Short mmCIF file of C-alpha atoms and ligand atoms in Angstrom, two decimals:
data_model
loop_
_atom_site.label_atom_id
_atom_site.label_comp_id
_atom_site.label_asym_id
_atom_site.label_seq_id
_atom_site.Cartn_x
_atom_site.Cartn_y
_atom_site.Cartn_z
CA MET M 287 97.96 108.69 101.79
CA ASN M 288 95.50 110.86 99.89
CA GLU M 289 93.79 109.83 96.71
CA LEU M 290 95.23 112.58 94.48
CA LEU M 291 98.80 111.64 95.39
CA THR M 292 98.06 107.95 94.83
CA LYS M 293 96.71 108.73 91.37
CA ILE M 294 99.72 110.92 90.54
CA GLN M 295 102.11 108.15 91.61
CA HIS M 296 100.20 105.54 89.66
CA THR M 297 100.11 107.67 86.49
CA THR M 298 103.81 108.49 86.87
CA ARG M 299 104.75 104.80 87.00
CA HIS M 300 102.54 104.05 84.01
CA ALA M 301 103.71 107.06 81.93
CA LYS M 302 107.36 106.18 82.57
CA GLN M 303 106.75 102.58 81.51
CA VAL M 304 105.18 103.59 78.20
CA GLY M 305 107.70 106.38 77.56
CA ALA M 306 105.16 109.24 77.73
CA LEU M 307 106.96 111.10 80.51
CA HIS M 308 110.34 112.76 80.03
CA SER M 309 112.13 113.68 83.22
CA LEU M 310 114.83 116.18 82.34
CA THR M 311 117.93 115.75 84.44
CA THR M 312 119.73 118.81 85.68
CA ALA M 313 122.87 119.79 87.49
CA GLN M 314 122.22 122.50 90.02
CA GLU M 315 124.05 125.21 91.88
CA VAL M 316 123.07 127.63 94.62
CA ILE M 317 123.73 131.37 94.28
CA VAL M 318 122.99 133.33 97.45
CA ASP M 319 121.74 136.84 96.78
CA HIS M 320 120.66 139.09 99.69
CA GLY M 321 120.06 136.03 101.88
CA ILE M 322 118.04 134.15 99.24
CA PRO M 323 119.65 130.82 98.26
CA PHE M 324 118.62 130.82 94.58
CA VAL M 325 118.66 127.31 93.14
CA VAL M 326 119.92 127.43 89.56
CA ARG M 327 119.26 124.34 87.46
CA ILE M 328 121.43 123.86 84.41
CA LEU M 329 119.24 122.23 81.82
CA GLU M 330 121.33 121.17 78.87
CA GLN M 331 118.34 119.20 77.50
CA LEU M 332 116.05 122.23 77.31
CA ASP M 333 116.43 122.14 73.51
CA ARG M 334 114.81 118.68 73.45
CA LYS M 335 111.65 120.03 75.08
CA GLU M 336 111.67 123.18 72.95
CA ASN M 337 112.12 121.24 69.70
CA TYR M 338 109.17 119.01 70.60
CA GLN M 339 107.02 122.03 71.44
CA ALA M 340 108.10 123.93 68.32
CA LYS M 341 107.09 120.96 66.14
CA GLN M 342 103.69 120.82 67.82
CA GLU M 343 103.20 124.54 67.42
CA LYS M 344 104.09 124.36 63.74
CA ALA M 345 101.59 121.55 63.25
CA LYS M 346 99.08 123.62 65.25
CA VAL M 347 98.70 120.80 67.77
CA ASN M 348 97.25 121.66 71.16
CA PRO M 349 98.88 119.12 73.52
CA PHE M 350 96.04 119.60 76.02
CA LEU M 351 93.15 119.05 73.61
CA PRO M 352 93.12 116.18 73.24
CA TYR M 353 95.57 115.48 76.06
CA GLU M 354 97.72 112.35 76.12
CA GLN M 355 95.73 109.63 77.89
CA ASP M 356 98.95 108.25 79.37
CA LEU M 357 99.46 111.53 81.27
CA PHE M 358 95.89 111.81 82.59
CA VAL M 359 95.76 111.81 86.41
CA CYS M 360 92.10 112.54 87.20
CA ASP M 361 89.12 114.81 86.73
CA LEU M 362 89.20 117.68 89.24
CA THR M 363 86.04 119.73 88.70
CA PRO M 364 83.41 119.92 85.95
CA HIS M 365 85.77 122.39 84.23
CA HIS M 366 89.28 121.09 85.00
CA VAL M 367 91.40 118.01 84.49
CA CYS M 368 94.72 117.05 86.11
CA LEU M 369 97.62 115.84 83.93
CA LEU M 370 101.27 115.08 84.52
CA ASN M 371 103.64 117.61 83.01
CA LYS M 372 105.25 115.71 80.13
CA PHE M 373 108.68 117.30 80.63
CA ASN M 374 109.40 117.59 84.31
CA VAL M 375 112.45 118.61 86.23
CA VAL M 376 110.89 117.48 89.51
CA ASP M 377 108.76 114.32 89.77
CA HIS M 378 104.97 114.66 90.23
CA HIS M 379 104.80 118.08 88.57
CA ILE M 380 101.13 118.38 87.65
CA LEU M 381 99.12 120.57 85.31
CA ILE M 382 95.58 121.75 86.03
CA ILE M 383 94.11 122.35 82.60
CA THR M 384 90.70 123.53 81.50
CA ARG M 385 88.61 120.78 79.92
CA GLU M 386 87.53 123.09 77.08
CA PHE M 387 89.93 125.46 75.37
CA GLN M 388 90.39 128.76 77.18
CA PRO M 389 93.24 131.13 76.30
CA GLN M 390 96.10 131.30 78.78
CA GLU M 391 96.01 135.08 78.47
CA THR M 392 92.54 135.45 79.95
CA TRP M 393 92.05 136.28 83.62
CA LEU M 394 91.79 133.43 86.08
CA MET M 395 88.28 133.04 87.47
CA GLU M 396 86.86 131.53 90.65
CA ALA M 397 86.43 128.11 88.96
CA ASP M 398 90.19 128.02 88.27
CA PHE M 399 90.94 128.69 91.93
CA THR M 400 88.45 126.00 93.00
CA ALA M 401 90.48 123.45 91.03
CA LEU M 402 93.72 124.90 92.37
CA ALA M 403 92.50 124.79 96.00
CA HIS M 404 91.41 121.18 95.51
CA CYS M 405 94.97 120.21 94.54
CA LEU M 406 96.82 122.43 97.04
CA GLN M 407 94.72 121.13 99.94
CA ARG M 408 95.79 117.58 99.06
CA LEU M 409 99.34 118.24 97.93
CA ASP M 410 101.58 120.70 99.76
CA GLY M 411 103.66 122.48 97.18
CA LEU M 412 104.14 125.50 94.96
CA ALA M 413 101.31 126.28 92.54
CA PHE M 414 101.86 128.80 89.77
CA TYR M 415 100.48 130.38 86.64
CA ASN M 416 102.52 131.89 83.82
CA ALA M 417 100.00 134.36 82.46
CA GLY M 418 100.98 134.63 78.83
CA ALA M 419 104.08 134.18 76.68
CA ILE M 420 105.77 137.23 78.21
CA ALA M 421 105.37 135.56 81.61
CA GLY M 422 107.05 132.37 80.35
CA ALA M 423 104.05 130.31 79.18
CA SER M 424 104.78 127.96 76.30
CA GLN M 425 101.21 126.73 75.77
CA PRO M 426 98.21 128.89 74.85
CA HIS M 427 95.61 126.56 76.49
CA LYS M 428 94.84 127.60 80.09
CA HIS M 429 96.94 125.62 82.56
CA LEU M 430 97.91 126.13 86.17
CA GLN M 431 100.75 124.08 87.60
CA LEU M 432 101.76 122.55 90.92
CA ILE M 433 105.09 121.14 92.06
CA PRO M 434 104.90 119.21 95.35
CA PHE M 435 107.50 119.99 98.02
CA GLN M 436 108.11 116.26 98.52
CA SER M 437 108.09 113.61 95.82
CA ASN M 438 109.82 110.24 95.63
CA GLY M 439 112.19 111.27 98.44
CA GLU M 440 113.17 114.49 96.64
CA THR M 441 112.60 117.92 98.16
CA PHE M 442 111.59 120.98 96.16
CA SER M 443 112.11 124.17 98.13
CA VAL M 444 110.97 127.75 97.66
CA PRO M 445 114.11 129.84 98.29
CA ILE M 446 112.27 133.17 98.72
CA ASP M 447 110.67 131.73 101.88
CA GLN M 448 113.94 132.77 103.56
CA VAL M 449 112.93 136.42 103.34
CA LEU M 450 109.20 136.09 103.90
CA SER M 451 109.38 135.73 107.68
CA GLN M 452 108.19 139.29 108.21
CA LEU M 453 105.13 138.81 106.03
CA ASN M 454 102.26 140.11 108.17
CA ASP M 455 99.33 137.76 108.45
CA ARG M 456 96.63 140.29 107.69
CA MET M 457 94.96 139.31 104.44
CA GLN M 458 96.12 142.52 102.76
CA PRO M 459 98.51 142.92 99.84
CA GLN M 460 101.94 144.19 100.75
CA GLN M 461 105.42 144.41 99.23
CA ILE M 462 108.76 142.90 100.21
CA PRO M 463 111.23 145.84 100.21
CA LEU M 464 114.04 143.55 99.01
CA PHE M 465 112.25 142.65 95.77
CA PRO M 466 113.31 145.11 93.02
CA PHE M 467 110.29 144.44 90.80
CA MET M 468 106.60 145.28 90.63
CA HIS M 469 104.82 142.78 92.89
CA GLY M 470 102.23 142.27 95.58
CA ILE M 471 102.08 139.47 98.13
CA ILE M 472 99.32 138.45 100.51
CA SER M 473 99.15 135.97 103.41
CA LEU M 474 96.54 133.24 103.14
CA PRO M 475 94.39 131.96 106.00
CA GLN M 476 94.82 128.32 107.04
CA ASP M 477 91.31 127.40 105.94
CA TYR M 478 91.51 128.80 102.39
CA ASP M 479 89.22 127.56 99.64
CA GLY M 480 88.74 128.50 95.97
CA LYS M 481 86.64 131.56 96.82
CA ILE M 482 89.25 132.88 99.27
CA LEU M 483 92.05 132.30 96.76
CA PHE M 484 90.05 134.14 94.09
CA ASP M 485 89.41 137.06 96.50
CA CYS M 486 93.14 137.29 97.25
CA TYR M 487 93.92 137.26 93.51
CA LEU M 488 91.43 140.11 93.00
CA ALA M 489 92.99 142.04 95.90
CA LEU M 490 96.42 141.69 94.26
CA LEU M 491 95.11 142.75 90.83
CA ARG M 492 93.64 145.87 92.45
CA PHE M 493 96.76 146.50 94.53
CA LEU M 494 98.88 146.53 91.35
CA ARG M 495 96.23 148.68 89.61
CA PHE M 496 95.55 146.03 86.96
CA ILE M 497 91.84 146.50 87.62
CA ASP M 498 89.62 148.90 89.46
CA GLY M 499 86.52 147.24 90.89
CA PRO M 500 85.09 143.90 89.74
CA LEU M 501 86.91 141.62 87.33
CA ASN M 502 85.36 141.30 83.91
CA PRO M 503 86.11 137.84 82.51
CA GLY M 504 88.19 138.00 79.35
CA TRP M 505 91.62 139.07 78.17
CA GLN M 506 94.14 140.10 80.78
CA THR M 507 95.60 143.59 80.47
CA GLN M 508 99.09 142.72 81.72
CA ALA M 509 101.43 139.73 81.65
CA TYR M 510 102.16 138.42 85.15
CA ASN M 511 103.34 135.47 87.20
CA LEU M 512 101.19 134.13 90.00
CA LEU M 513 102.71 131.95 92.73
CA VAL M 514 100.63 130.28 95.43
CA THR M 515 101.57 128.17 98.45
CA ARG M 516 99.38 127.24 101.41
CA ARG M 517 100.70 130.34 103.18
CA TRP M 518 100.89 133.14 100.62
CA MET M 519 100.08 134.33 97.12
CA LEU M 520 102.54 136.44 95.10
CA LEU M 521 101.80 138.31 91.88
CA VAL M 522 104.59 139.82 89.75
CA GLN M 523 104.02 142.02 86.72
CA ARG M 524 106.18 141.11 83.72
CA ALA M 525 107.77 143.24 81.02
CA GLN M 526 109.69 140.61 79.01
CA ASP M 527 110.05 136.83 78.85
CA GLN M 528 113.86 136.62 79.05
CA TYR M 529 117.01 138.59 79.59
CA GLU M 530 120.12 137.83 77.52
CA LYS M 531 118.38 134.60 76.44
CA ILE M 532 117.89 133.42 80.05
CA PRO M 533 114.18 132.54 80.19
CA VAL M 534 112.24 133.32 83.38
CA ASN M 535 108.83 132.00 84.41
CA SER M 536 107.00 131.91 87.76
CA LEU M 537 109.54 129.52 89.25
CA GLY M 538 112.23 132.19 88.90
CA PHE M 539 110.31 134.45 91.27
CA ALA M 540 110.16 131.58 93.77
CA GLY M 541 113.97 131.51 93.60
CA ALA M 542 114.29 128.54 91.25
CA LEU M 543 116.06 129.59 88.05
CA LEU M 544 116.90 127.71 84.91
CA VAL M 545 119.85 128.31 82.58
CA ARG M 546 120.76 126.52 79.36
CA ASN M 547 124.50 126.15 79.85
CA GLN M 548 127.61 127.16 81.80
CA MET M 549 127.91 130.41 79.84
CA GLN M 550 124.49 131.54 81.02
CA LEU M 551 125.37 130.43 84.56
CA SER M 552 128.45 132.68 84.54
CA LEU M 553 126.39 135.56 83.19
CA LEU M 554 123.80 135.03 85.92
CA LYS M 555 126.48 135.09 88.62
CA LYS M 556 127.80 138.38 87.29
CA LEU M 557 124.35 139.89 86.95
CA THR M 558 122.98 138.41 90.23
CA PRO M 559 119.59 136.65 90.41
CA LEU M 560 117.59 139.56 91.83
CA GLN M 561 118.84 141.80 89.03
CA LEU M 562 117.85 139.17 86.45
CA LEU M 563 114.33 139.16 87.93
CA ALA M 564 114.26 142.96 87.93
CA SER M 565 115.26 142.94 84.24
CA VAL M 566 112.31 140.80 83.14
CA ALA M 567 109.67 142.32 85.44
CA ALA M 568 107.88 145.64 85.34
CA ARG M 569 109.38 148.25 87.65
CA GLY M 570 108.25 151.53 89.07
CA ASP M 571 106.52 153.17 91.97
CA LEU M 572 103.13 151.77 92.91
CA SER M 573 101.93 155.07 94.35
CA GLN M 574 102.37 156.73 90.94
CA ARG M 575 100.31 154.13 89.10
CA ALA M 576 97.11 154.80 87.23
CA ILE M 577 94.70 151.99 86.46
CA ALA M 578 95.86 149.94 83.48
CA PRO M 579 93.77 150.73 80.40
CA PHE M 580 91.79 147.88 78.85
CA GLU M 581 93.05 147.08 75.37
P1 AMP I 17 104.42 126.49 80.42
O1 AMP I 17 105.67 126.22 79.63
O2 AMP I 17 104.61 127.21 81.69
O3 AMP I 17 103.35 127.08 79.56
O4 AMP I 17 103.87 125.05 80.88
C1 AMP I 17 103.41 124.12 79.96
C2 AMP I 17 104.02 122.79 80.29
O5 AMP I 17 103.36 121.81 79.50
C3 AMP I 17 105.49 122.70 79.98
O6 AMP I 17 106.21 122.67 81.20
C4 AMP I 17 105.62 121.38 79.21
O7 AMP I 17 106.60 120.55 79.80
C5 AMP I 17 104.27 120.75 79.33
N1 AMP I 17 103.85 119.98 78.17
C6 AMP I 17 104.17 120.15 76.87
N2 AMP I 17 103.54 119.22 76.09
C7 AMP I 17 102.79 118.46 76.94
C8 AMP I 17 101.91 117.35 76.79
N3 AMP I 17 101.67 116.80 75.59
N4 AMP I 17 101.31 116.84 77.89
C9 AMP I 17 101.55 117.35 79.11
N5 AMP I 17 102.39 118.39 79.33
C10 AMP I 17 102.99 118.94 78.27
#
């Protein structure tokens, strides 16, 4: 067993014992849309997490600086620390946070991908980044996230994998014709590292015309979701954080949606999951795009 997983398991046991970790229980249902078995979790306790976060926001508390010692997993790099996500739906959900404050709405840099690669190489799972409030981020301090595919006998799956079989393995951005939203996806080589992940991120930013040429560190120009597995990286441009009060973050674009109650579940069934994603993402024709202006 690898050291990172051992530390995550140890911290999980400890954090549960002292009451620092809140696992939110969910009922779930599958809605199949165009061959994608979307997993919809019904999270009646979402208010509990939101109330806690609203109180912290009001008191201007940054939960990651200082972070809760009981949730600390390990140091990752000189610039990043690994924590357990305080409110998880799946066990062993980790956060990769910057040691010093950096805004969530700034571009990711190579150092962020070095920390991400470190975790992904040791823990097979779905990594993601909600770049800004419009992309579903609730915390302004830079944090990437990773949910392992296997934890404590539970399996977390990525439903969109069902339609990614034709993904070509050239390391070039492409689009999945079925996805009705502005996105780019790129295959990753088996021996990826932080530099390769960063290069793929840059290729996707250029593909979507977010940047032209090198990336200047600083504020992002667009809100987006970034999803990374050991096999591919997907970037989706966002237009709004929710549709009809159904919030969507990166997990939604993996095919894992969250609704607050049965009413929202019925609405989602009527709307269909792909249309929900289309409603919260940017749309349009890539060939018509000019480079996004810097604000
Ligand atoms: P996001 O909502 O995507 O910005 O991710 C931030 C995550 O931080 C949420 O999923 C919360 O569950 C989690 N969170 C909130 N407060 C804390 C805390 N004190 N320690 C660790 N994780 C937290």
